[in-house]
Structures are given as C-alpha cells and as structure tokens.
Coordinates of C-alpha atoms in Angstrom, one line a residue:
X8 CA -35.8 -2.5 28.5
X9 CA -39.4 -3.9 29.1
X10 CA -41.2 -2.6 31.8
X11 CA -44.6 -3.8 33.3
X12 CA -47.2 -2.3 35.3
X13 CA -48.7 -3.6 38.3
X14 CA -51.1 -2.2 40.7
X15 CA -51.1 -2.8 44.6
X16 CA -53.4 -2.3 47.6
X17 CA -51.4 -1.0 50.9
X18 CA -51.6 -3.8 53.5
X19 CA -52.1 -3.0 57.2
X20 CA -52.5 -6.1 59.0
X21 CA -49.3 -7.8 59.3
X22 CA -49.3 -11.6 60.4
X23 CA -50.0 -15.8 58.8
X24 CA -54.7 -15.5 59.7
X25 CA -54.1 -12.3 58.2
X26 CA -52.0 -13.3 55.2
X27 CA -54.6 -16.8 54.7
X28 CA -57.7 -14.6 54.8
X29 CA -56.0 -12.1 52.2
X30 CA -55.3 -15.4 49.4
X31 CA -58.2 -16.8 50.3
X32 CA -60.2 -13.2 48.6
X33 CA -57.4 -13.3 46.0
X34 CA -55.1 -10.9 47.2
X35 CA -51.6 -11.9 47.6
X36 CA -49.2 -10.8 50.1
X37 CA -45.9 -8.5 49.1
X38 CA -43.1 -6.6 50.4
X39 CA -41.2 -3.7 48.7
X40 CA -37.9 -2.7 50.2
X41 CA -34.9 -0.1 49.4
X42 CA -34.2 3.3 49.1
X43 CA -37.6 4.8 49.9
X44 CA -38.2 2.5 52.5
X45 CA -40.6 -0.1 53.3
X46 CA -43.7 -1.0 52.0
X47 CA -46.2 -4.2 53.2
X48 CA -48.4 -5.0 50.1
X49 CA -51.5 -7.0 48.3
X50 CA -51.4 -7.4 44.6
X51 CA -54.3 -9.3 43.0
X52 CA -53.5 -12.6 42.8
X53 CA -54.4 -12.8 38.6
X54 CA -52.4 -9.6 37.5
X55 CA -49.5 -11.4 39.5
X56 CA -49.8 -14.6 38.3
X57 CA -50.1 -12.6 34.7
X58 CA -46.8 -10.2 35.7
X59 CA -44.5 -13.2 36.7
X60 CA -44.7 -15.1 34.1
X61 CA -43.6 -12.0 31.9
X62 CA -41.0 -11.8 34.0
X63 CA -40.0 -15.4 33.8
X64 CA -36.2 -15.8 32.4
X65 CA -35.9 -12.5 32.0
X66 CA -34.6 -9.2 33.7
X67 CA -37.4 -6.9 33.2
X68 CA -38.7 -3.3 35.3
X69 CA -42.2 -3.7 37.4
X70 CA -43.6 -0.5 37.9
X71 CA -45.3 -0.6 40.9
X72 CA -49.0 2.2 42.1
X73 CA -49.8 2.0 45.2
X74 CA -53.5 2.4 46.5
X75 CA -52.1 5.2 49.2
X76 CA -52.0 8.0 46.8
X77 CA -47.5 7.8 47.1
X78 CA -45.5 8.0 43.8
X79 CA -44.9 4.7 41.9
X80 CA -41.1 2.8 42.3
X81 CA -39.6 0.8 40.0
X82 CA -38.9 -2.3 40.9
X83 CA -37.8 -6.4 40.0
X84 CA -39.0 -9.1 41.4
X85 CA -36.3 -10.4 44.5
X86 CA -38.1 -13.6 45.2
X87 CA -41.4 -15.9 45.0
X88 CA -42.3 -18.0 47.5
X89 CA -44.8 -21.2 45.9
X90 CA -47.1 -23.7 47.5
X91 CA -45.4 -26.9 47.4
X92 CA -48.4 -28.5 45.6
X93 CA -50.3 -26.0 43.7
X94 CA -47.2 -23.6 42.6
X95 CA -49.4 -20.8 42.8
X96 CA -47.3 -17.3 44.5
X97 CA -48.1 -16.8 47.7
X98 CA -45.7 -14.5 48.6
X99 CA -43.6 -11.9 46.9
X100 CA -40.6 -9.8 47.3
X101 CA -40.0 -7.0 45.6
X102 CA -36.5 -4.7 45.4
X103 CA -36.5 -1.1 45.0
X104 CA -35.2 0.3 41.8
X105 CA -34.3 4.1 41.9
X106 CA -34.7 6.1 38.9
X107 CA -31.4 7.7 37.4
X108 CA -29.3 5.5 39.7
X109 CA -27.1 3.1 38.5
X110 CA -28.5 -0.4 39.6
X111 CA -27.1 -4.4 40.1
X112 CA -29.0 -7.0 38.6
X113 CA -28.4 -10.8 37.2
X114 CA -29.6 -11.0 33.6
X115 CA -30.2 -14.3 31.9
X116 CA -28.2 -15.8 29.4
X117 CA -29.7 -17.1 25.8
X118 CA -27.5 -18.8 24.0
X119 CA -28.4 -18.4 20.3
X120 CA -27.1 -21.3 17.4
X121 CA -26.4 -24.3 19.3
X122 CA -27.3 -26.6 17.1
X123 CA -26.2 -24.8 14.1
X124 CA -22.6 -24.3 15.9
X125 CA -19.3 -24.8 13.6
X126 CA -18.3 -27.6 15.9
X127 CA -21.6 -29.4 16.4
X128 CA -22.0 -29.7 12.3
X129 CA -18.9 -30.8 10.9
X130 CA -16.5 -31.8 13.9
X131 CA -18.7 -34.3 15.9
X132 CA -19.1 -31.9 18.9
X133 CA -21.3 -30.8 21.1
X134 CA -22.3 -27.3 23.1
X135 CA -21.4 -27.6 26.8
X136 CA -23.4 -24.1 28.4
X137 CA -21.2 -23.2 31.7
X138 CA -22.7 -20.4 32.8
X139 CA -26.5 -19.2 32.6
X140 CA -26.5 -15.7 34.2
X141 CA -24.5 -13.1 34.8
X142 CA -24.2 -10.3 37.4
X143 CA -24.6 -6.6 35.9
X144 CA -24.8 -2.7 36.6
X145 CA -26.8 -0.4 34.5
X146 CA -29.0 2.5 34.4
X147 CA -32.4 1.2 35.0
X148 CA -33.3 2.7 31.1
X149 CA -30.6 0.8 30.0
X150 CA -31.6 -2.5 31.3
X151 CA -32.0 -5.3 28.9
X152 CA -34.0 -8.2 29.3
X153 CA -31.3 -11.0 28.7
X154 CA -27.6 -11.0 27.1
X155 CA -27.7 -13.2 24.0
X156 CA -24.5 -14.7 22.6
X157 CA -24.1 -16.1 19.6
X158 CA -22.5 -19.2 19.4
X159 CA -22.7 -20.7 15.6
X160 CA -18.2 -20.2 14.7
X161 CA -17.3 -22.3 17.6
X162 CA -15.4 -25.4 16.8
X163 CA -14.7 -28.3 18.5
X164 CA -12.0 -27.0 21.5
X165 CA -13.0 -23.6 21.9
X166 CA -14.8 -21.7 24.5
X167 CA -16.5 -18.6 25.1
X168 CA -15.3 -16.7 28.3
X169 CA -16.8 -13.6 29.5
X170 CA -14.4 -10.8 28.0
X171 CA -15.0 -12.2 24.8
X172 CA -19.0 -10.6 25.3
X173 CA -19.6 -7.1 24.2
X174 CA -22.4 -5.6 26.5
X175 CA -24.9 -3.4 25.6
X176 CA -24.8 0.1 25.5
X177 CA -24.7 1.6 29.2
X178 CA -24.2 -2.2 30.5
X179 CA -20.6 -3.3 32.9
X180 CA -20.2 -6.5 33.5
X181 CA -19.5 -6.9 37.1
X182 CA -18.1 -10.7 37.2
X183 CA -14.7 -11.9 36.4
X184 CA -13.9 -11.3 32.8
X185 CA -11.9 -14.6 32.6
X186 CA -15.6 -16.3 33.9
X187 CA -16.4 -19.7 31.1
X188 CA -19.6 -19.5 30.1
X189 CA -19.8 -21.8 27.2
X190 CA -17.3 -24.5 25.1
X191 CA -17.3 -26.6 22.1
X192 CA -16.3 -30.2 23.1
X193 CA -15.8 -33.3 21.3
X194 CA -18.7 -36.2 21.8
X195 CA -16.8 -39.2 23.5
X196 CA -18.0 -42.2 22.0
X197 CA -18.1 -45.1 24.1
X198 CA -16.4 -47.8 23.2
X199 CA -17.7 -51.5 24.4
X200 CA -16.2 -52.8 27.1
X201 CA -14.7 -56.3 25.9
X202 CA -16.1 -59.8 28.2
X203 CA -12.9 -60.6 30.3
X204 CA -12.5 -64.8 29.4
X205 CA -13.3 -67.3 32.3

C-alpha cells in the first residue's frame, strides 16, 4: 500500500469570490467527507498538483493534517474538478478512509505481457483489454495500488474472466466473478473488395 502525505489549511469562508480569491494566492479549494464528518479545506495548490499525479492510475492512501490541531484521516481522492483550458485542479473531493475498517475502492488494472502474449506471437492475434478496473474491499493496510494480471499463455480464443484472478492477501473482489476482462482474438485481415463490372 503507498500512502502520501498532504497538508491542509481549515477553510472558513464558503462561497465562488471566496473560492477565486483562494486560487488566485495558490490555495485550492477541498472537501473531506465520511465517518468523522465534514471538513471544508485549502491545500496548496503545488503539493496538490505534486500529490495527484502520484495518485494518477493508481489506488493509493492520502493522509491528510489539518491546520486545526484535529487528528489526521486517511483518505483517496473521490473526484477533481479541472479548468477546461489550463487543466490545472481547482477543486477537490476527498473520501474518508477509517482506520481498521474494511473499505470499497476501484483499483486499476495493468495488464502485464501484451505483446509477448502466446497468441500475439505465434497465432496472428491480438490482445483485446475488456475491462480496466475493478471494484474492491479491503483493509485500508491492505490496499494495493493496482491488480496486475499477467497475460503472456493466452492464445488465440481465450479469455481472462475475473475468477480466474487471485487477489492479494486481505483483498475480495466485489464484482461478478464471471466479469471479461481481457481475450486473445484472431487479427481479421481484410480482404479487398473486388470492382463489381459495368
């Protein structure tokens, strides 16, 4: 499990002048909600901007001070909301993670030997990726970043569903086990079409 930390000030003016006059000195607005309630937040826009893209494509623990003296929560990034133009956050919401409880999350998928795959080689085929997450519950200790699954003795005509995934230790799949999440399929080749005669 990788965990980050990340500092926040306590925000007490609520409100879009409030929220542009915030960014403007670099702080950007946030929200923390669960268990312990909520909490309005500014987190300095660099350590964000530095923290997400840690995150990025992965499931991964923020620990989260805040500036009123109250203990720290665990948390994960719920969602980012972007400028249109410059992409920069300028807003961010952030789930409560409580420690010792068991916890839902969606992990990432990395699939690993796609182009090395039994099917791709020597059977003219080609890796067809169905699914790219998958839904979770874990122990927040035993969280991993991603679920990799191996993919290199496929052949052409087989698939990988999701009971054929062993999870990590202290991880429950939470989805369907019949789920697809990745085949082998054969490359079609196109055959020309033939001119029809006048």
């Amino acid at each position: 499990m990788k965990q980050i930390n990340l500092n926040s000030t306590i925000r007490t003016q609520i409100g879009g002048n409030s929220a542009k006059r915030y960014r403007k000195s670099g702080q950007i607005p946030a929200v923390i909600y669960g268990e312990s309630g909520e909490k309005n937040l500014l987190i300095d826009e660099k350590s964000l901007v530095a923290a997400l893209k840690q995150v990025a494509g992965k499931a991964v623990l923020i620990e989260l001070a805040f500036s009123d003296g109250t203990e720290s929560r665990y948390a994960m990034v719920k969602a980012v909301d972007r400028h249109p133009i410059t992409d920069q956050p300028i807003h961010v919401d952030f789930v409560e993670v409580v420690r010792g409880k068991p916890m839902h999350a969606v992990l990432p998928l990395r699939f690993k030997g796609e182009a090395e795959a039994y099917g791709v080689k020597n059977e003219n085929g080609v890796i067809e990726i169905h699914e790219r997450e998958v839904r979770v519950r874990c122990r927040p200790r035993d969280l991993p970043e991603m679920i990799e699954i191996d993919v290199t003795s496929l052949k052409v005509g087989e698939a990988l569903h999701l009971k054929d995934v062993v999870p990590p230790t202290g991880v429950e799949f939470t989805e369907n086990p019949d789920t697809l999440l990745v085949t082998c399929d054969l490359v079609k080749e196109e055959v020309p079409e033939t001119p029809a005669p006048e």
